[in-house]
Amino acid sequence: MIGKMKTRDRLIQILEASPNQWISGEYLAETFSLSRAAVWKAANSLRSEGYLIDAVRSKGYRLVTDADIMSDLGIIQYLSPDCRNLDIRVLSEVGSTNTLLKEKADAGSPEGTVLIADMQTDGKGRAGRRFYSPADTGIYMSILLRPVETEPSRGLRFTTMAAAAACDAIHDVSGKEPGIKWVNDIYLDCKKVCGILTEGSLSMESGLLDHVVLGIGINAYCPEGGFPPALKDIAGAVYDEKQMDGRNRLAAGFLNRFFAYYCQKDSDSFTKTYRRHSIVIGKEVTVISGASKRRALALSIDNDFRLVVQYEDGRTEHLSTGEVSIRLENDKSGVSSGD
Ligand code: BTN
């Protein structure tokens, strides 16, 4: 039976049996009792059908099923029709996508301008921290929003909307169940896989928000050799192994989910998602404010996304991010969360 198969069919059968593995041209030629030129011809015929086949003289051939190169078009192909008018630029390296986008915002770039980097040399985290942003493993994205007549106090809704959208998108691509640690860190298996930094600019005339730069960093994969020592116990990744178009799909999935929430008039739907993913509600927490540390029970998240806690003396308080941070009891990572 096998003798009657076309070389093209036999070649794809062998390559598909060992995806992403190199198989030497010599071995294939011997197996098919053909010349190496005939193998080359069959590989080209598969390529013309759309198969992604790498050929390297010293290594042979391999069927690529885990190529994950972020690109404008690679992301756009997965966008929903509502997101097709976004202006997306993927950069190979940048200091910080937030810093660059803030410059563009000041120069008048419109809402929907999106900068994504494969690597950041000066990635910014909250509270003046740095955000580790190595090449080829993460999505470092900033989105420019120009919300209409929005009080600065409403700015937190964009951060929480992004957290809800990130959970949706991570679940869509991986099937995993991420959790949100108030206010906007995303966790998988007790490790942080995503952080969000929202920076707003006020109009001096109106006192309203002029624009918002929403920055989100997602660890799609663990870096080769693992995270640096300071992060290895606290940082995790969305995917366990390389995925074909993994980052393009995740970046587009996030944009689709985020703009679906952003375009809705009410905040019901993302608020529900946000609360559903909270890993804080019902847990013992330590509330940290300056030098003071108090134990409390996290009861709920109110409609302004303040965390409602009850202290040991029975008193309750609505905590605003920016003023306090919290640490989950029994959280080995020791990472506190807050803006
Ligand atoms: C945090 O967890 O402290 C927030 C991290 C936010 C990181 C993102 S990556 C894209 C954007 N550009 C930056 O410099 N920071 C944000």
Short mmCIF file of C-alpha atoms and ligand atoms in Angstrom, two decimals:
data_model
loop_
_atom_site.label_atom_id
_atom_site.label_comp_id
_atom_site.label_asym_id
_atom_site.label_seq_id
_atom_site.Cartn_x
_atom_site.Cartn_y
_atom_site.Cartn_z
CA MET A 1 0.00 0.00 0.00
CA ILE A 2 2.70 2.45 1.11
CA GLY A 3 4.59 1.87 -2.14
CA LYS A 4 1.69 3.35 -4.08
CA MET A 5 1.57 6.56 -2.05
CA LYS A 6 2.81 9.73 -3.69
CA THR A 7 6.08 11.15 -2.34
CA ARG A 8 4.18 14.25 -1.19
CA ASP A 9 1.81 12.10 0.92
CA ARG A 10 4.61 10.02 2.37
CA LEU A 11 6.61 13.12 3.24
CA ILE A 12 3.77 14.87 5.06
CA GLN A 13 2.94 11.64 6.89
CA ILE A 14 6.49 11.43 8.25
CA LEU A 15 6.74 15.15 9.07
CA GLU A 16 3.36 15.19 10.82
CA ALA A 17 4.36 12.21 12.95
CA SER A 18 7.15 14.34 14.50
CA PRO A 19 6.03 17.98 14.40
CA ASN A 20 8.80 20.58 14.81
CA GLN A 21 11.51 17.87 14.74
CA TRP A 22 14.28 17.95 12.13
CA ILE A 23 14.37 14.94 9.82
CA SER A 24 17.41 14.66 7.59
CA GLY A 25 17.10 14.85 3.80
CA GLU A 26 19.40 11.84 3.54
CA TYR A 27 17.09 9.72 5.71
CA LEU A 28 14.03 10.79 3.73
CA ALA A 29 15.71 10.13 0.38
CA GLU A 30 16.77 6.67 1.54
CA THR A 31 13.32 5.88 2.97
CA PHE A 32 11.61 6.86 -0.28
CA SER A 33 14.37 5.38 -2.50
CA LEU A 34 14.51 8.73 -4.23
CA SER A 35 17.09 11.44 -4.80
CA ARG A 36 17.40 14.32 -2.33
CA ALA A 37 16.25 16.61 -5.14
CA ALA A 38 12.98 14.68 -5.35
CA VAL A 39 12.46 15.13 -1.59
CA TRP A 40 13.11 18.84 -2.02
CA LYS A 41 10.51 18.97 -4.79
CA ALA A 42 7.93 17.21 -2.63
CA ALA A 43 8.63 19.61 0.28
CA ASN A 44 8.11 22.58 -2.05
CA SER A 45 4.87 21.12 -3.29
CA LEU A 46 3.65 20.90 0.35
CA ARG A 47 4.78 24.48 0.95
CA SER A 48 2.75 25.69 -2.01
CA GLU A 49 -0.29 24.10 -0.36
CA GLY A 50 0.32 26.21 2.75
CA TYR A 51 2.28 23.82 4.98
CA LEU A 52 4.96 25.61 7.00
CA ILE A 53 8.05 23.54 6.29
CA ASP A 54 11.54 24.61 7.31
CA ALA A 55 14.46 23.30 5.27
CA VAL A 56 18.05 23.74 6.44
CA ARG A 57 20.91 22.02 4.59
CA SER A 58 22.68 20.78 7.72
CA LYS A 59 19.50 19.67 9.52
CA GLY A 60 16.93 18.54 6.98
CA TYR A 61 13.20 19.28 7.05
CA ARG A 62 10.67 19.99 9.75
CA LEU A 63 6.97 20.75 9.85
CA VAL A 64 6.53 23.90 11.90
CA THR A 65 3.46 23.81 14.13
CA ASP A 66 4.72 26.04 16.92
CA ALA A 67 5.79 29.19 15.07
CA ASP A 68 4.89 32.14 17.25
CA ILE A 69 6.10 35.36 15.72
CA MET A 70 4.10 38.42 16.70
CA SER A 71 3.24 40.73 13.85
CA ASP A 72 0.63 43.32 12.89
CA LEU A 73 -0.98 41.04 10.32
CA GLY A 74 -0.58 38.00 12.53
CA ILE A 75 -2.75 39.73 15.14
CA ILE A 76 -5.18 41.45 12.77
CA GLN A 77 -6.22 38.11 11.24
CA TYR A 78 -7.74 37.12 14.61
CA LEU A 79 -9.54 40.40 15.33
CA SER A 80 -13.31 40.60 15.40
CA PRO A 81 -14.90 42.95 12.84
CA ASP A 82 -15.45 45.57 15.58
CA CYS A 83 -11.70 45.80 16.17
CA ARG A 84 -10.61 46.04 12.55
CA ASN A 85 -10.19 49.82 12.73
CA LEU A 86 -7.57 49.64 15.48
CA ASP A 87 -4.17 50.96 14.43
CA ILE A 88 -1.85 48.16 15.58
CA ARG A 89 1.94 48.38 15.42
CA VAL A 90 4.18 45.54 16.55
CA LEU A 91 7.73 46.62 17.40
CA SER A 92 10.61 44.23 17.96
CA GLU A 93 12.12 46.29 20.79
CA VAL A 94 11.18 49.42 22.70
CA GLY A 95 12.00 51.03 26.06
CA SER A 96 8.40 50.98 27.25
CA THR A 97 5.26 50.79 25.10
CA ASN A 98 3.46 52.99 27.66
CA THR A 99 6.09 55.73 27.44
CA LEU A 100 6.13 55.68 23.65
CA LEU A 101 2.33 55.68 23.42
CA LYS A 102 2.07 58.60 25.85
CA GLU A 103 4.31 60.59 23.49
CA LYS A 104 2.06 59.63 20.59
CA ALA A 105 -1.03 60.58 22.60
CA ASP A 106 0.42 64.03 23.35
CA ALA A 107 1.13 64.41 19.62
CA GLY A 108 -2.55 63.73 18.87
CA SER A 109 -2.76 60.00 17.98
CA PRO A 110 -6.36 58.81 17.97
CA GLU A 111 -8.17 56.38 20.25
CA GLY A 112 -7.48 52.81 19.19
CA THR A 113 -3.76 53.31 18.58
CA VAL A 114 -2.12 50.13 19.89
CA LEU A 115 1.60 49.52 20.39
CA ILE A 116 2.85 45.99 21.02
CA ALA A 117 6.46 45.01 21.62
CA ASP A 118 8.24 41.68 21.47
CA MET A 119 10.64 43.01 24.11
CA GLN A 120 10.98 46.05 26.40
CA THR A 121 14.29 47.32 27.75
CA ASP A 122 12.65 49.58 30.32
CA GLY A 123 9.24 47.98 30.99
CA LYS A 124 7.36 49.86 33.68
CA GLY A 125 5.35 48.26 36.47
CA ARG A 126 3.17 49.82 39.13
CA ALA A 127 4.55 51.81 42.05
CA GLY A 128 7.74 52.66 40.14
CA ARG A 129 8.69 49.00 39.77
CA ARG A 130 10.13 47.53 36.58
CA PHE A 131 8.29 44.96 34.50
CA TYR A 132 10.50 42.13 33.28
CA SER A 133 9.99 42.04 29.50
CA PRO A 134 12.31 39.59 27.71
CA ALA A 135 12.11 38.83 23.97
CA ASP A 136 9.98 36.14 22.31
CA THR A 137 7.98 35.14 25.38
CA GLY A 138 5.60 37.94 26.30
CA ILE A 139 3.06 40.42 25.00
CA TYR A 140 3.81 44.00 26.03
CA MET A 141 0.91 46.09 24.83
CA SER A 142 -0.34 49.65 25.30
CA ILE A 143 -3.71 50.91 24.12
CA LEU A 144 -4.66 54.55 23.70
CA LEU A 145 -8.18 55.47 24.88
CA ARG A 146 -9.85 58.84 24.67
CA PRO A 147 -12.96 58.34 26.79
CA VAL A 148 -15.66 60.97 26.40
CA GLU A 149 -16.31 63.27 29.36
CA THR A 150 -14.87 60.94 31.98
CA GLU A 151 -14.03 62.00 35.52
CA PRO A 152 -10.54 60.90 36.64
CA SER A 153 -12.16 58.93 39.46
CA ARG A 154 -13.73 56.67 36.79
CA GLY A 155 -10.27 55.75 35.46
CA LEU A 156 -10.10 52.57 37.52
CA ARG A 157 -12.84 51.03 35.39
CA PHE A 158 -10.42 50.75 32.43
CA THR A 159 -7.94 48.81 34.55
CA THR A 160 -10.58 46.45 35.87
CA MET A 161 -12.10 46.10 32.39
CA ALA A 162 -8.65 45.07 31.15
CA ALA A 163 -8.31 42.56 33.99
CA ALA A 164 -11.67 40.99 33.07
CA ALA A 165 -10.74 40.94 29.37
CA ALA A 166 -7.35 39.36 30.16
CA CYS A 167 -9.06 36.56 32.11
CA ASP A 168 -11.49 35.93 29.24
CA ALA A 169 -8.71 35.90 26.65
CA ILE A 170 -6.40 33.65 28.69
CA HIS A 171 -9.25 31.21 29.23
CA ASP A 172 -10.17 31.30 25.50
CA VAL A 173 -6.66 30.35 24.33
CA SER A 174 -5.61 27.98 27.11
CA GLY A 175 -8.78 26.61 28.69
CA LYS A 176 -7.26 27.56 32.07
CA GLU A 177 -9.07 29.49 34.82
CA PRO A 178 -7.15 32.64 35.72
CA GLY A 179 -7.82 34.60 38.90
CA ILE A 180 -7.66 38.33 39.63
CA LYS A 181 -5.85 39.50 42.70
CA TRP A 182 -7.39 42.89 43.53
CA VAL A 183 -6.94 45.12 41.88
CA ASN A 184 -5.40 44.04 38.64
CA ASP A 185 -2.86 41.22 38.81
CA ILE A 186 -3.79 38.05 36.95
CA TYR A 187 -2.78 34.72 38.40
CA LEU A 188 -2.65 31.15 37.17
CA ASP A 189 -1.69 28.37 39.56
CA CYS A 190 -0.68 30.88 42.26
CA LYS A 191 1.74 32.67 39.91
CA LYS A 192 1.35 36.10 38.34
CA VAL A 193 1.05 35.87 34.56
CA CYS A 194 -0.15 39.36 33.74
CA GLY A 195 0.11 42.90 35.11
CA ILE A 196 -1.68 46.10 34.13
CA LEU A 197 -0.46 49.68 34.37
CA THR A 198 -2.97 52.40 33.48
CA GLU A 199 -1.74 55.96 33.09
CA GLY A 200 -4.16 58.84 32.60
CA SER A 201 -3.69 62.41 31.48
CA LEU A 202 -6.04 65.22 32.52
CA SER A 203 -7.29 68.11 30.47
CA MET A 204 -6.36 71.26 32.43
CA GLU A 205 -9.41 73.06 31.07
CA SER A 206 -12.11 70.57 31.94
CA GLY A 207 -10.47 68.58 34.73
CA LEU A 208 -11.68 65.47 32.86
CA LEU A 209 -9.57 62.66 31.42
CA ASP A 210 -7.96 63.72 28.16
CA HIS A 211 -6.59 60.28 27.41
CA VAL A 212 -5.69 56.97 29.04
CA VAL A 213 -2.76 54.73 28.19
CA LEU A 214 -3.62 51.22 29.22
CA GLY A 215 -0.53 49.01 29.46
CA ILE A 216 -0.74 45.28 29.83
CA GLY A 217 2.08 42.78 30.08
CA ILE A 218 1.30 39.07 29.67
CA ASN A 219 3.84 36.29 30.16
CA ALA A 220 2.78 33.98 27.35
CA TYR A 221 5.70 31.56 27.92
CA CYS A 222 8.37 31.06 30.55
CA PRO A 223 11.65 32.46 29.24
CA GLU A 224 14.23 29.89 28.15
CA GLY A 225 16.19 28.96 31.26
CA GLY A 226 13.33 30.18 33.46
CA PHE A 227 12.51 33.49 35.14
CA PRO A 228 15.34 35.29 36.98
CA PRO A 229 15.83 34.27 40.65
CA ALA A 230 13.83 37.22 42.01
CA LEU A 231 10.79 36.20 39.96
CA LYS A 232 11.02 32.45 39.70
CA ASP A 233 8.68 31.76 42.64
CA ILE A 234 6.13 34.43 41.77
CA ALA A 235 5.93 34.68 37.98
CA GLY A 236 4.24 32.17 35.70
CA ALA A 237 3.13 31.86 32.09
CA VAL A 238 -0.10 31.28 30.20
CA TYR A 239 1.13 28.45 27.96
CA ASP A 240 3.04 25.38 29.07
CA GLU A 241 4.65 24.96 25.66
CA LYS A 242 5.07 26.85 22.39
CA GLN A 243 1.81 27.29 20.48
CA MET A 244 1.32 28.06 16.84
CA ASP A 245 0.49 31.80 16.76
CA GLY A 246 0.08 31.65 20.55
CA ARG A 247 0.86 35.32 21.16
CA ASN A 248 -0.97 36.64 18.08
CA ARG A 249 -4.11 34.78 19.18
CA LEU A 250 -3.80 35.91 22.79
CA ALA A 251 -3.13 39.56 21.90
CA ALA A 252 -6.07 39.64 19.46
CA GLY A 253 -8.27 37.77 21.94
CA PHE A 254 -7.52 40.37 24.58
CA LEU A 255 -8.30 43.26 22.20
CA ASN A 256 -11.56 41.62 21.09
CA ARG A 257 -12.72 41.09 24.66
CA PHE A 258 -11.51 44.47 25.92
CA PHE A 259 -13.17 46.55 23.19
CA ALA A 260 -16.40 44.55 23.48
CA TYR A 261 -16.55 45.66 27.15
CA TYR A 262 -15.35 49.19 26.36
CA CYS A 263 -18.10 49.75 23.79
CA GLN A 264 -20.85 48.62 26.15
CA LYS A 265 -22.78 51.45 27.79
CA ASP A 266 -23.07 49.81 31.20
CA SER A 267 -20.43 48.11 33.27
CA ASP A 268 -22.51 45.11 34.33
CA SER A 269 -20.95 42.51 32.14
CA PHE A 270 -17.27 43.17 32.85
CA THR A 271 -18.00 43.79 36.54
CA LYS A 272 -19.58 40.33 36.75
CA THR A 273 -16.57 38.78 35.01
CA TYR A 274 -14.21 40.71 37.28
CA ARG A 275 -15.95 39.55 40.47
CA ARG A 276 -16.27 35.97 39.21
CA HIS A 277 -12.50 35.77 38.74
CA SER A 278 -11.57 37.41 42.06
CA ILE A 279 -9.24 35.25 44.13
CA VAL A 280 -9.51 37.64 47.06
CA ILE A 281 -13.20 37.60 48.01
CA GLY A 282 -13.81 35.41 51.05
CA LYS A 283 -10.09 35.22 51.86
CA GLU A 284 -8.05 36.44 54.82
CA VAL A 285 -5.86 39.37 53.77
CA THR A 286 -3.33 41.72 55.30
CA VAL A 287 -4.16 45.36 54.58
CA ILE A 288 -0.96 47.36 54.22
CA SER A 289 -1.04 51.14 54.47
CA GLY A 290 2.36 52.75 54.99
CA ALA A 291 3.88 51.05 58.03
CA SER A 292 0.55 49.69 59.28
CA LYS A 293 -0.50 46.08 58.66
CA ARG A 294 -3.92 44.78 59.66
CA ARG A 295 -5.57 41.43 59.19
CA ALA A 296 -9.01 41.45 57.64
CA LEU A 297 -11.51 39.33 55.76
CA ALA A 298 -12.18 40.39 52.15
CA LEU A 299 -15.97 40.51 51.82
CA SER A 300 -16.68 41.86 48.34
CA ILE A 301 -15.77 44.34 45.62
CA ASP A 302 -18.12 47.32 45.45
CA ASN A 303 -19.35 49.02 42.28
CA ASP A 304 -16.40 51.43 42.35
CA PHE A 305 -14.05 48.43 42.51
CA ARG A 306 -13.08 49.18 46.09
CA LEU A 307 -12.33 46.13 48.19
CA VAL A 308 -14.73 45.77 51.11
CA VAL A 309 -12.95 44.26 54.11
CA GLN A 310 -13.93 43.45 57.66
CA TYR A 311 -11.30 43.85 60.37
CA GLU A 312 -10.96 41.61 63.39
CA ASP A 313 -12.84 44.21 65.52
CA GLY A 314 -15.86 43.83 63.21
CA ARG A 315 -15.42 47.23 61.52
CA THR A 316 -15.76 47.25 57.74
CA GLU A 317 -13.95 49.50 55.26
CA HIS A 318 -14.05 50.11 51.50
CA LEU A 319 -10.42 50.17 50.39
CA SER A 320 -9.27 52.20 47.41
CA THR A 321 -6.35 51.06 45.37
CA GLY A 322 -3.55 53.60 45.50
CA GLU A 323 -4.07 54.12 49.22
CA VAL A 324 -3.52 50.57 50.40
CA SER A 325 -2.25 47.26 49.14
CA ILE A 326 -3.19 43.81 50.29
CA ARG A 327 -1.42 40.53 50.76
CA LEU A 328 -3.31 37.27 50.69
CA GLU A 329 -2.77 35.17 53.80
CA ASN A 330 -1.06 31.86 52.97
CA ASP A 331 0.31 33.47 49.82
CA LYS A 332 3.84 32.11 49.60
CA SER A 333 4.78 34.57 46.86
CA GLY A 334 4.66 37.51 49.28
CA VAL A 335 3.60 39.71 46.39
CA SER A 336 1.36 42.52 47.43
CA SER A 337 -1.13 44.03 45.11
CA GLY A 338 -2.18 47.62 44.70
CA ASP A 339 -1.43 50.59 42.50
C1 BTN B 1 2.52 45.60 37.10
O1 BTN B 1 2.17 44.44 37.27
O2 BTN B 1 3.21 46.18 37.94
C2 BTN B 1 2.10 46.31 35.85
C3 BTN B 1 2.91 45.85 34.67
C4 BTN B 1 2.51 46.51 33.37
C5 BTN B 1 3.45 46.13 32.25
C6 BTN B 1 3.01 46.63 30.91
S1 BTN B 1 3.91 45.89 29.61
C7 BTN B 1 3.25 47.02 28.47
C8 BTN B 1 3.21 48.35 29.17
N1 BTN B 1 4.46 49.05 29.00
C9 BTN B 1 5.09 49.20 30.15
O3 BTN B 1 6.21 49.75 30.28
N2 BTN B 1 4.39 48.66 31.14
C10 BTN B 1 3.13 48.12 30.68
#
